[in-house]
Short mmCIF file of N, CA and C in Angstrom, two decimals:
data_model
loop_
_atom_site.label_atom_id
_atom_site.label_comp_id
_atom_site.label_asym_id
_atom_site.label_seq_id
_atom_site.Cartn_x
_atom_site.Cartn_y
_atom_site.Cartn_z
N MET A 1 0.76 -3.27 21.72
CA MET A 1 -0.35 -2.89 20.86
C MET A 1 -0.76 -1.46 21.21
N PRO A 2 -0.90 -0.61 20.19
CA PRO A 2 -1.29 0.78 20.46
C PRO A 2 -2.74 0.87 20.92
N LEU A 3 -3.00 1.86 21.77
CA LEU A 3 -4.37 2.09 22.21
C LEU A 3 -5.17 2.71 21.07
N LEU A 4 -6.38 2.22 20.89
CA LEU A 4 -7.24 2.69 19.80
C LEU A 4 -7.50 4.18 19.90
N ARG A 5 -7.75 4.69 21.10
CA ARG A 5 -8.05 6.12 21.25
C ARG A 5 -6.87 6.99 20.83
N ARG A 6 -5.64 6.50 21.05
CA ARG A 6 -4.46 7.27 20.64
C ARG A 6 -4.31 7.28 19.12
N VAL A 7 -4.57 6.14 18.51
CA VAL A 7 -4.46 6.06 17.05
C VAL A 7 -5.55 6.91 16.40
N ILE A 8 -6.77 6.83 16.90
CA ILE A 8 -7.86 7.65 16.36
C ILE A 8 -7.51 9.13 16.50
N GLY A 9 -7.03 9.53 17.67
CA GLY A 9 -6.65 10.93 17.89
C GLY A 9 -5.56 11.39 16.95
N ALA A 10 -4.54 10.55 16.76
CA ALA A 10 -3.43 10.92 15.87
C ALA A 10 -3.92 11.07 14.43
N VAL A 11 -4.81 10.19 14.01
CA VAL A 11 -5.34 10.28 12.64
C VAL A 11 -6.19 11.54 12.49
N LEU A 12 -7.04 11.84 13.46
CA LEU A 12 -7.86 13.06 13.39
C LEU A 12 -6.98 14.31 13.33
N ARG A 13 -5.94 14.35 14.15
CA ARG A 13 -5.03 15.50 14.16
C ARG A 13 -4.33 15.64 12.81
N ARG A 14 -3.86 14.52 12.26
CA ARG A 14 -3.16 14.56 10.97
C ARG A 14 -4.09 15.08 9.87
N VAL A 15 -5.34 14.61 9.86
CA VAL A 15 -6.31 15.07 8.85
C VAL A 15 -6.57 16.56 9.01
N ARG A 16 -6.77 16.99 10.24
CA ARG A 16 -7.04 18.42 10.50
C ARG A 16 -5.86 19.29 10.07
N GLN A 17 -4.66 18.87 10.41
CA GLN A 17 -3.48 19.66 10.06
C GLN A 17 -3.24 19.68 8.55
N ARG A 18 -3.52 18.58 7.87
CA ARG A 18 -3.37 18.57 6.41
C ARG A 18 -4.36 19.51 5.73
N GLN A 19 -5.50 19.72 6.38
CA GLN A 19 -6.48 20.66 5.84
C GLN A 19 -6.12 22.10 6.19
N GLY A 20 -5.11 22.28 7.05
CA GLY A 20 -4.70 23.62 7.46
C GLY A 20 -5.69 24.29 8.38
N ARG A 21 -6.42 23.51 9.15
CA ARG A 21 -7.45 24.05 10.03
C ARG A 21 -6.97 24.04 11.47
N THR A 22 -7.51 24.94 12.28
CA THR A 22 -7.14 25.03 13.69
C THR A 22 -8.09 24.19 14.54
N LEU A 23 -7.65 23.90 15.76
CA LEU A 23 -8.50 23.20 16.72
C LEU A 23 -9.80 23.98 16.93
N LYS A 24 -9.68 25.30 17.02
CA LYS A 24 -10.85 26.15 17.29
C LYS A 24 -11.88 26.02 16.17
N GLU A 25 -11.44 26.04 14.91
CA GLU A 25 -12.36 25.92 13.78
C GLU A 25 -13.11 24.59 13.80
N VAL A 26 -12.34 23.51 13.97
CA VAL A 26 -12.96 22.18 13.92
C VAL A 26 -13.85 21.95 15.13
N ALA A 27 -13.40 22.39 16.31
CA ALA A 27 -14.22 22.22 17.51
C ALA A 27 -15.55 22.96 17.36
N GLY A 28 -15.50 24.19 16.84
CA GLY A 28 -16.73 24.95 16.63
C GLY A 28 -17.67 24.27 15.64
N ALA A 29 -17.11 23.77 14.54
CA ALA A 29 -17.93 23.11 13.52
C ALA A 29 -18.51 21.79 14.03
N ALA A 30 -17.77 21.12 14.92
CA ALA A 30 -18.23 19.83 15.44
C ALA A 30 -19.15 19.98 16.64
N GLY A 31 -19.17 21.17 17.23
CA GLY A 31 -20.01 21.38 18.41
C GLY A 31 -19.43 20.78 19.68
N VAL A 32 -18.10 20.73 19.77
CA VAL A 32 -17.43 20.26 20.99
C VAL A 32 -16.49 21.35 21.46
N SER A 33 -16.10 21.29 22.72
CA SER A 33 -15.19 22.31 23.23
C SER A 33 -13.79 22.09 22.69
N LEU A 34 -13.04 23.19 22.60
CA LEU A 34 -11.67 23.11 22.11
C LEU A 34 -10.81 22.20 23.00
N PRO A 35 -10.88 22.32 24.34
CA PRO A 35 -10.07 21.42 25.18
C PRO A 35 -10.44 19.94 24.99
N TYR A 36 -11.73 19.67 24.79
CA TYR A 36 -12.14 18.28 24.60
C TYR A 36 -11.58 17.72 23.29
N LEU A 37 -11.68 18.50 22.21
CA LEU A 37 -11.12 18.05 20.93
C LEU A 37 -9.62 17.84 21.04
N SER A 38 -8.95 18.71 21.76
CA SER A 38 -7.51 18.55 21.97
C SER A 38 -7.20 17.25 22.70
N GLU A 39 -7.99 16.93 23.72
CA GLU A 39 -7.79 15.68 24.47
C GLU A 39 -8.06 14.46 23.60
N VAL A 40 -9.06 14.55 22.74
CA VAL A 40 -9.36 13.44 21.82
C VAL A 40 -8.18 13.24 20.88
N GLU A 41 -7.65 14.34 20.33
CA GLU A 41 -6.53 14.23 19.40
C GLU A 41 -5.26 13.70 20.09
N ARG A 42 -5.07 14.03 21.36
CA ARG A 42 -3.89 13.52 22.08
C ARG A 42 -4.09 12.09 22.57
N GLY A 43 -5.32 11.59 22.49
CA GLY A 43 -5.60 10.22 22.91
C GLY A 43 -5.82 10.06 24.39
N THR A 44 -6.08 11.17 25.09
CA THR A 44 -6.34 11.08 26.53
C THR A 44 -7.83 10.92 26.83
N LYS A 45 -8.68 11.26 25.88
CA LYS A 45 -10.13 11.05 26.03
C LYS A 45 -10.59 10.08 24.96
N GLU A 46 -11.48 9.18 25.35
CA GLU A 46 -12.07 8.24 24.39
C GLU A 46 -13.43 8.79 23.98
N ALA A 47 -13.52 9.29 22.77
CA ALA A 47 -14.74 9.93 22.29
C ALA A 47 -15.79 8.88 21.95
N SER A 48 -17.05 9.24 22.17
CA SER A 48 -18.16 8.36 21.79
C SER A 48 -18.29 8.35 20.27
N SER A 49 -19.06 7.41 19.78
CA SER A 49 -19.26 7.33 18.33
C SER A 49 -19.97 8.58 17.81
N GLU A 50 -20.85 9.16 18.62
CA GLU A 50 -21.55 10.38 18.21
C GLU A 50 -20.58 11.55 18.08
N ILE A 51 -19.66 11.67 19.04
CA ILE A 51 -18.67 12.75 18.99
C ILE A 51 -17.73 12.55 17.80
N LEU A 52 -17.30 11.29 17.59
CA LEU A 52 -16.43 11.01 16.44
C LEU A 52 -17.14 11.35 15.13
N ALA A 53 -18.43 11.03 15.05
CA ALA A 53 -19.19 11.35 13.84
C ALA A 53 -19.26 12.86 13.63
N ALA A 54 -19.45 13.61 14.71
CA ALA A 54 -19.51 15.08 14.60
C ALA A 54 -18.16 15.65 14.16
N ILE A 55 -17.08 15.11 14.70
CA ILE A 55 -15.74 15.58 14.32
C ILE A 55 -15.47 15.24 12.85
N CYS A 56 -15.85 14.03 12.45
CA CYS A 56 -15.67 13.63 11.05
C CYS A 56 -16.46 14.53 10.11
N ARG A 57 -17.70 14.85 10.48
CA ARG A 57 -18.51 15.76 9.66
C ARG A 57 -17.83 17.12 9.54
N ALA A 58 -17.30 17.61 10.67
CA ALA A 58 -16.63 18.91 10.66
C ALA A 58 -15.39 18.90 9.76
N LEU A 59 -14.74 17.76 9.68
CA LEU A 59 -13.55 17.62 8.83
C LEU A 59 -13.89 17.25 7.39
N GLY A 60 -15.17 16.94 7.13
CA GLY A 60 -15.55 16.47 5.80
C GLY A 60 -14.98 15.10 5.49
N LEU A 61 -14.85 14.29 6.51
CA LEU A 61 -14.24 12.97 6.41
C LEU A 61 -15.29 11.91 6.72
N PRO A 62 -15.65 11.07 5.76
CA PRO A 62 -16.60 10.00 6.08
C PRO A 62 -16.05 9.09 7.18
N MET A 63 -16.91 8.61 8.04
CA MET A 63 -16.49 7.75 9.14
C MET A 63 -15.76 6.52 8.62
N THR A 64 -16.19 5.99 7.48
CA THR A 64 -15.52 4.81 6.93
C THR A 64 -14.08 5.12 6.55
N ASP A 65 -13.83 6.34 6.05
CA ASP A 65 -12.46 6.73 5.73
C ASP A 65 -11.62 6.86 7.00
N LEU A 66 -12.22 7.40 8.06
CA LEU A 66 -11.50 7.47 9.34
C LEU A 66 -11.10 6.07 9.79
N LEU A 67 -12.04 5.14 9.72
CA LEU A 67 -11.75 3.77 10.17
C LEU A 67 -10.69 3.12 9.29
N ASP A 68 -10.71 3.39 7.99
CA ASP A 68 -9.66 2.87 7.11
C ASP A 68 -8.30 3.43 7.49
N LEU A 69 -8.24 4.74 7.74
CA LEU A 69 -6.97 5.36 8.12
C LEU A 69 -6.47 4.82 9.45
N VAL A 70 -7.38 4.62 10.40
CA VAL A 70 -7.00 4.06 11.71
C VAL A 70 -6.48 2.65 11.54
N ARG A 71 -7.15 1.86 10.72
CA ARG A 71 -6.70 0.48 10.47
C ARG A 71 -5.29 0.47 9.88
N ASP A 72 -5.07 1.31 8.87
CA ASP A 72 -3.75 1.38 8.23
C ASP A 72 -2.68 1.80 9.23
N GLU A 73 -2.99 2.77 10.07
CA GLU A 73 -2.03 3.24 11.07
C GLU A 73 -1.72 2.15 12.10
N MET A 74 -2.74 1.42 12.53
CA MET A 74 -2.51 0.34 13.50
C MET A 74 -1.65 -0.76 12.88
N LEU A 75 -1.92 -1.10 11.63
CA LEU A 75 -1.09 -2.11 10.96
C LEU A 75 0.35 -1.63 10.83
N ARG A 76 0.52 -0.34 10.52
CA ARG A 76 1.86 0.22 10.40
C ARG A 76 2.60 0.15 11.73
N GLN A 77 1.90 0.47 12.82
CA GLN A 77 2.53 0.43 14.13
C GLN A 77 2.79 -0.99 14.61
N LEU A 78 1.92 -1.92 14.23
CA LEU A 78 2.09 -3.31 14.65
C LEU A 78 3.11 -4.07 13.82
N ALA A 79 3.40 -3.61 12.62
CA ALA A 79 4.28 -4.35 11.72
C ALA A 79 5.64 -4.67 12.34
N PRO A 80 6.35 -3.73 12.96
CA PRO A 80 7.65 -4.09 13.54
C PRO A 80 7.53 -5.13 14.66
N GLN A 81 6.50 -5.01 15.49
CA GLN A 81 6.32 -5.98 16.58
C GLN A 81 6.00 -7.36 16.02
N THR A 82 5.13 -7.41 15.04
CA THR A 82 4.74 -8.68 14.44
C THR A 82 5.92 -9.33 13.74
N ALA A 83 6.72 -8.52 13.05
CA ALA A 83 7.88 -9.06 12.34
C ALA A 83 8.88 -9.67 13.31
N ARG A 84 9.06 -9.06 14.46
CA ARG A 84 9.99 -9.61 15.45
C ARG A 84 9.48 -10.92 16.02
N ARG A 85 8.17 -11.01 16.26
CA ARG A 85 7.61 -12.20 16.89
C ARG A 85 7.32 -13.33 15.92
N ALA A 86 6.74 -13.00 14.79
CA ALA A 86 6.20 -14.07 13.94
C ALA A 86 6.66 -14.02 12.49
N GLY A 87 7.64 -13.25 12.17
CA GLY A 87 8.08 -13.17 10.79
C GLY A 87 7.35 -12.08 10.05
N PRO A 88 7.30 -12.13 8.72
CA PRO A 88 6.72 -11.04 7.94
C PRO A 88 5.21 -10.93 8.13
N LEU A 89 4.72 -9.70 8.05
CA LEU A 89 3.29 -9.42 8.17
C LEU A 89 2.63 -9.58 6.81
N VAL A 90 1.54 -10.29 6.77
CA VAL A 90 0.79 -10.48 5.53
C VAL A 90 -0.48 -9.67 5.64
N GLN A 91 -0.70 -8.77 4.70
CA GLN A 91 -1.90 -7.95 4.70
C GLN A 91 -2.87 -8.45 3.65
N ALA A 92 -4.12 -8.47 4.01
CA ALA A 92 -5.16 -8.83 3.05
C ALA A 92 -5.46 -7.62 2.18
N SER A 93 -5.69 -7.86 0.94
CA SER A 93 -6.02 -6.78 0.02
C SER A 93 -7.47 -6.37 0.23
N ARG A 94 -7.75 -5.08 0.04
CA ARG A 94 -9.14 -4.61 0.13
C ARG A 94 -9.91 -4.94 -1.13
N ARG A 95 -9.18 -5.15 -2.22
CA ARG A 95 -9.84 -5.48 -3.48
C ARG A 95 -10.16 -6.96 -3.52
N PRO A 96 -11.29 -7.35 -4.07
CA PRO A 96 -11.57 -8.79 -4.20
C PRO A 96 -10.60 -9.42 -5.19
N ALA A 97 -10.25 -10.65 -4.91
CA ALA A 97 -9.34 -11.37 -5.79
C ALA A 97 -10.02 -11.66 -7.12
N ARG A 98 -9.23 -11.65 -8.19
CA ARG A 98 -9.78 -11.99 -9.51
C ARG A 98 -9.97 -13.50 -9.57
N PRO A 99 -11.12 -13.95 -9.99
CA PRO A 99 -11.31 -15.40 -10.12
C PRO A 99 -10.47 -15.94 -11.26
N LEU A 100 -9.99 -17.17 -11.11
CA LEU A 100 -9.21 -17.79 -12.17
C LEU A 100 -10.11 -18.40 -13.23
N VAL A 101 -11.33 -18.73 -12.87
CA VAL A 101 -12.27 -19.29 -13.84
C VAL A 101 -13.40 -18.28 -14.00
N GLN A 102 -13.61 -17.83 -15.24
CA GLN A 102 -14.64 -16.85 -15.51
C GLN A 102 -15.54 -17.35 -16.63
N ALA A 103 -16.76 -16.89 -16.62
CA ALA A 103 -17.71 -17.29 -17.66
C ALA A 103 -17.82 -16.17 -18.69
N PRO A 104 -17.29 -16.36 -19.91
CA PRO A 104 -17.45 -15.33 -20.94
C PRO A 104 -18.85 -15.40 -21.54
N ARG A 105 -19.15 -14.49 -22.45
CA ARG A 105 -20.47 -14.45 -23.08
C ARG A 105 -20.71 -15.62 -24.01
N ARG A 106 -19.68 -16.14 -24.61
CA ARG A 106 -19.85 -17.29 -25.51
C ARG A 106 -18.82 -18.35 -25.15
N ALA A 107 -19.12 -19.58 -25.50
CA ALA A 107 -18.22 -20.69 -25.20
C ALA A 107 -16.94 -20.57 -26.03
N VAL A 108 -15.82 -20.92 -25.43
CA VAL A 108 -14.53 -20.91 -26.12
C VAL A 108 -14.06 -22.35 -26.22
N PRO A 109 -13.77 -22.84 -27.43
CA PRO A 109 -13.29 -24.21 -27.56
C PRO A 109 -11.99 -24.41 -26.79
N VAL A 110 -11.83 -25.60 -26.21
CA VAL A 110 -10.63 -25.90 -25.44
C VAL A 110 -9.39 -25.71 -26.29
N SER A 111 -9.47 -26.01 -27.57
CA SER A 111 -8.30 -25.88 -28.44
C SER A 111 -7.83 -24.43 -28.55
N ARG A 112 -8.72 -23.45 -28.26
CA ARG A 112 -8.34 -22.04 -28.35
C ARG A 112 -7.85 -21.47 -27.03
N ILE A 113 -7.95 -22.23 -25.95
CA ILE A 113 -7.49 -21.75 -24.65
C ILE A 113 -5.99 -21.95 -24.59
N SER A 114 -5.26 -20.87 -24.33
CA SER A 114 -3.81 -20.98 -24.34
C SER A 114 -3.20 -20.93 -22.95
N ALA A 115 -4.01 -20.85 -21.92
CA ALA A 115 -3.45 -20.80 -20.57
C ALA A 115 -2.85 -22.14 -20.21
N PRO A 116 -1.58 -22.17 -19.83
CA PRO A 116 -0.95 -23.44 -19.50
C PRO A 116 -1.34 -23.93 -18.12
N VAL A 117 -1.82 -25.15 -18.02
CA VAL A 117 -2.18 -25.78 -16.75
C VAL A 117 -1.82 -27.25 -16.85
N PRO A 118 -1.20 -27.85 -15.81
CA PRO A 118 -0.93 -29.28 -15.85
C PRO A 118 -2.24 -30.05 -15.96
N SER A 119 -2.25 -31.14 -16.70
CA SER A 119 -3.49 -31.87 -16.96
C SER A 119 -4.12 -32.43 -15.69
N ALA A 120 -3.34 -32.78 -14.69
CA ALA A 120 -3.90 -33.36 -13.48
C ALA A 120 -4.06 -32.34 -12.36
N ALA A 121 -3.65 -31.09 -12.59
CA ALA A 121 -3.68 -30.08 -11.54
C ALA A 121 -5.03 -29.38 -11.51
N PRO A 122 -5.39 -28.81 -10.37
CA PRO A 122 -6.62 -28.01 -10.32
C PRO A 122 -6.47 -26.78 -11.21
N VAL A 123 -7.60 -26.21 -11.62
CA VAL A 123 -7.58 -25.07 -12.52
C VAL A 123 -6.90 -23.86 -11.87
N ALA A 124 -6.89 -23.79 -10.55
CA ALA A 124 -6.33 -22.63 -9.87
C ALA A 124 -4.81 -22.55 -9.96
N GLU A 125 -4.12 -23.59 -10.39
CA GLU A 125 -2.67 -23.55 -10.47
C GLU A 125 -2.23 -23.61 -11.92
N CYS A 126 -1.33 -22.72 -12.31
CA CYS A 126 -0.81 -22.69 -13.67
C CYS A 126 0.67 -23.06 -13.64
N ALA A 127 1.12 -23.73 -14.67
CA ALA A 127 2.54 -24.06 -14.79
C ALA A 127 2.96 -23.77 -16.22
N THR A 128 4.18 -23.31 -16.38
CA THR A 128 4.68 -22.96 -17.71
C THR A 128 4.94 -24.21 -18.53
N GLY A 129 4.60 -24.14 -19.79
CA GLY A 129 4.93 -25.20 -20.73
C GLY A 129 3.98 -26.38 -20.75
N THR A 130 2.86 -26.31 -20.09
CA THR A 130 1.89 -27.41 -20.14
C THR A 130 0.60 -26.89 -20.75
N THR A 131 -0.22 -27.79 -21.21
CA THR A 131 -1.47 -27.38 -21.85
C THR A 131 -2.65 -27.81 -21.01
N LEU A 132 -3.75 -27.15 -21.24
CA LEU A 132 -4.98 -27.42 -20.50
C LEU A 132 -5.71 -28.59 -21.15
N ARG A 133 -6.02 -29.60 -20.34
CA ARG A 133 -6.79 -30.74 -20.84
C ARG A 133 -7.90 -31.03 -19.83
N LEU A 134 -9.11 -30.75 -20.22
CA LEU A 134 -10.26 -31.07 -19.38
C LEU A 134 -11.03 -32.19 -20.04
N ARG A 135 -11.35 -33.20 -19.26
CA ARG A 135 -12.09 -34.35 -19.80
C ARG A 135 -13.26 -34.64 -18.87
N SER A 136 -14.33 -35.14 -19.46
CA SER A 136 -15.48 -35.55 -18.67
C SER A 136 -15.16 -36.88 -18.00
N ALA A 137 -16.07 -37.32 -17.14
CA ALA A 137 -15.88 -38.61 -16.47
C ALA A 137 -15.78 -39.74 -17.48
N ALA A 138 -16.42 -39.59 -18.64
CA ALA A 138 -16.37 -40.61 -19.68
C ALA A 138 -15.12 -40.49 -20.55
N GLY A 139 -14.28 -39.49 -20.30
CA GLY A 139 -13.05 -39.33 -21.06
C GLY A 139 -13.16 -38.44 -22.27
N ARG A 140 -14.34 -37.85 -22.51
CA ARG A 140 -14.51 -36.96 -23.65
C ARG A 140 -13.99 -35.56 -23.29
N PRO A 141 -13.43 -34.83 -24.27
CA PRO A 141 -12.98 -33.46 -24.00
C PRO A 141 -14.16 -32.58 -23.57
N ARG A 142 -13.91 -31.66 -22.63
CA ARG A 142 -14.95 -30.76 -22.14
C ARG A 142 -14.61 -29.33 -22.53
N THR A 143 -15.61 -28.61 -22.98
CA THR A 143 -15.42 -27.19 -23.28
C THR A 143 -16.24 -26.33 -22.34
N ARG A 144 -16.98 -26.95 -21.44
CA ARG A 144 -17.80 -26.20 -20.51
C ARG A 144 -17.56 -26.71 -19.10
N LEU A 145 -17.64 -25.82 -18.15
CA LEU A 145 -17.45 -26.15 -16.75
C LEU A 145 -18.82 -26.20 -16.09
N SER A 146 -19.12 -27.27 -15.39
CA SER A 146 -20.42 -27.40 -14.75
C SER A 146 -20.39 -26.73 -13.39
N CYS A 147 -21.32 -25.81 -13.18
CA CYS A 147 -21.46 -25.14 -11.89
C CYS A 147 -22.69 -25.69 -11.19
N ALA A 148 -22.95 -25.19 -10.00
CA ALA A 148 -24.08 -25.68 -9.22
C ALA A 148 -25.41 -25.48 -9.96
N ARG A 149 -25.56 -24.38 -10.69
CA ARG A 149 -26.84 -24.08 -11.33
C ARG A 149 -26.89 -24.53 -12.78
N ARG A 150 -25.80 -24.32 -13.51
CA ARG A 150 -25.83 -24.62 -14.94
C ARG A 150 -24.40 -24.73 -15.45
N ALA A 151 -24.26 -25.24 -16.65
CA ALA A 151 -22.94 -25.31 -17.27
C ALA A 151 -22.58 -23.93 -17.81
N VAL A 152 -21.33 -23.52 -17.62
CA VAL A 152 -20.87 -22.22 -18.11
C VAL A 152 -19.67 -22.42 -19.00
N PRO A 153 -19.48 -21.54 -19.99
CA PRO A 153 -18.29 -21.64 -20.82
C PRO A 153 -17.04 -21.47 -19.96
N LEU A 154 -15.96 -22.09 -20.38
CA LEU A 154 -14.74 -22.11 -19.57
C LEU A 154 -13.66 -21.25 -20.19
N THR A 155 -13.10 -20.36 -19.39
CA THR A 155 -11.87 -19.67 -19.74
C THR A 155 -10.97 -19.69 -18.52
N VAL A 156 -9.70 -19.65 -18.75
CA VAL A 156 -8.73 -19.66 -17.65
C VAL A 156 -7.84 -18.45 -17.80
N THR A 157 -7.67 -17.69 -16.72
CA THR A 157 -6.73 -16.57 -16.73
C THR A 157 -5.71 -16.80 -15.64
N CYS A 158 -4.48 -16.58 -15.96
CA CYS A 158 -3.40 -16.77 -14.98
C CYS A 158 -2.60 -15.50 -14.84
#
């Protein structure tokens, strides 16, 4: 596992070099000495959060972006090790997953829903060539899905 201070330093150096800036420029803007910034970039010094914030400000890089870049770099470095030990690496997406059941502005009759779903399967699974059949406990067709607060119109996206 890579050391966090080395990954942070490598990311800071890469950002600085992509901006075409020198150690002297960034150190002056951040209010740290040039040798100290060099040690942080090489991963030999572990900078405090205040120093990292000052360096990020000098680079015009939000701290959250630095942390995202560090995370991505650590995952990249860990991927070969993880693949050897445990098979393929699965990464979580930063974007929220799209819900399969959504509430439109108006109710849509079940007869107009064309998303194929097996009649006995949960709504989250779709299968080709089957039709959606929702029935109430009494066996009547349902066009609305009951949620905790209220009934909402039902649509299915796959």
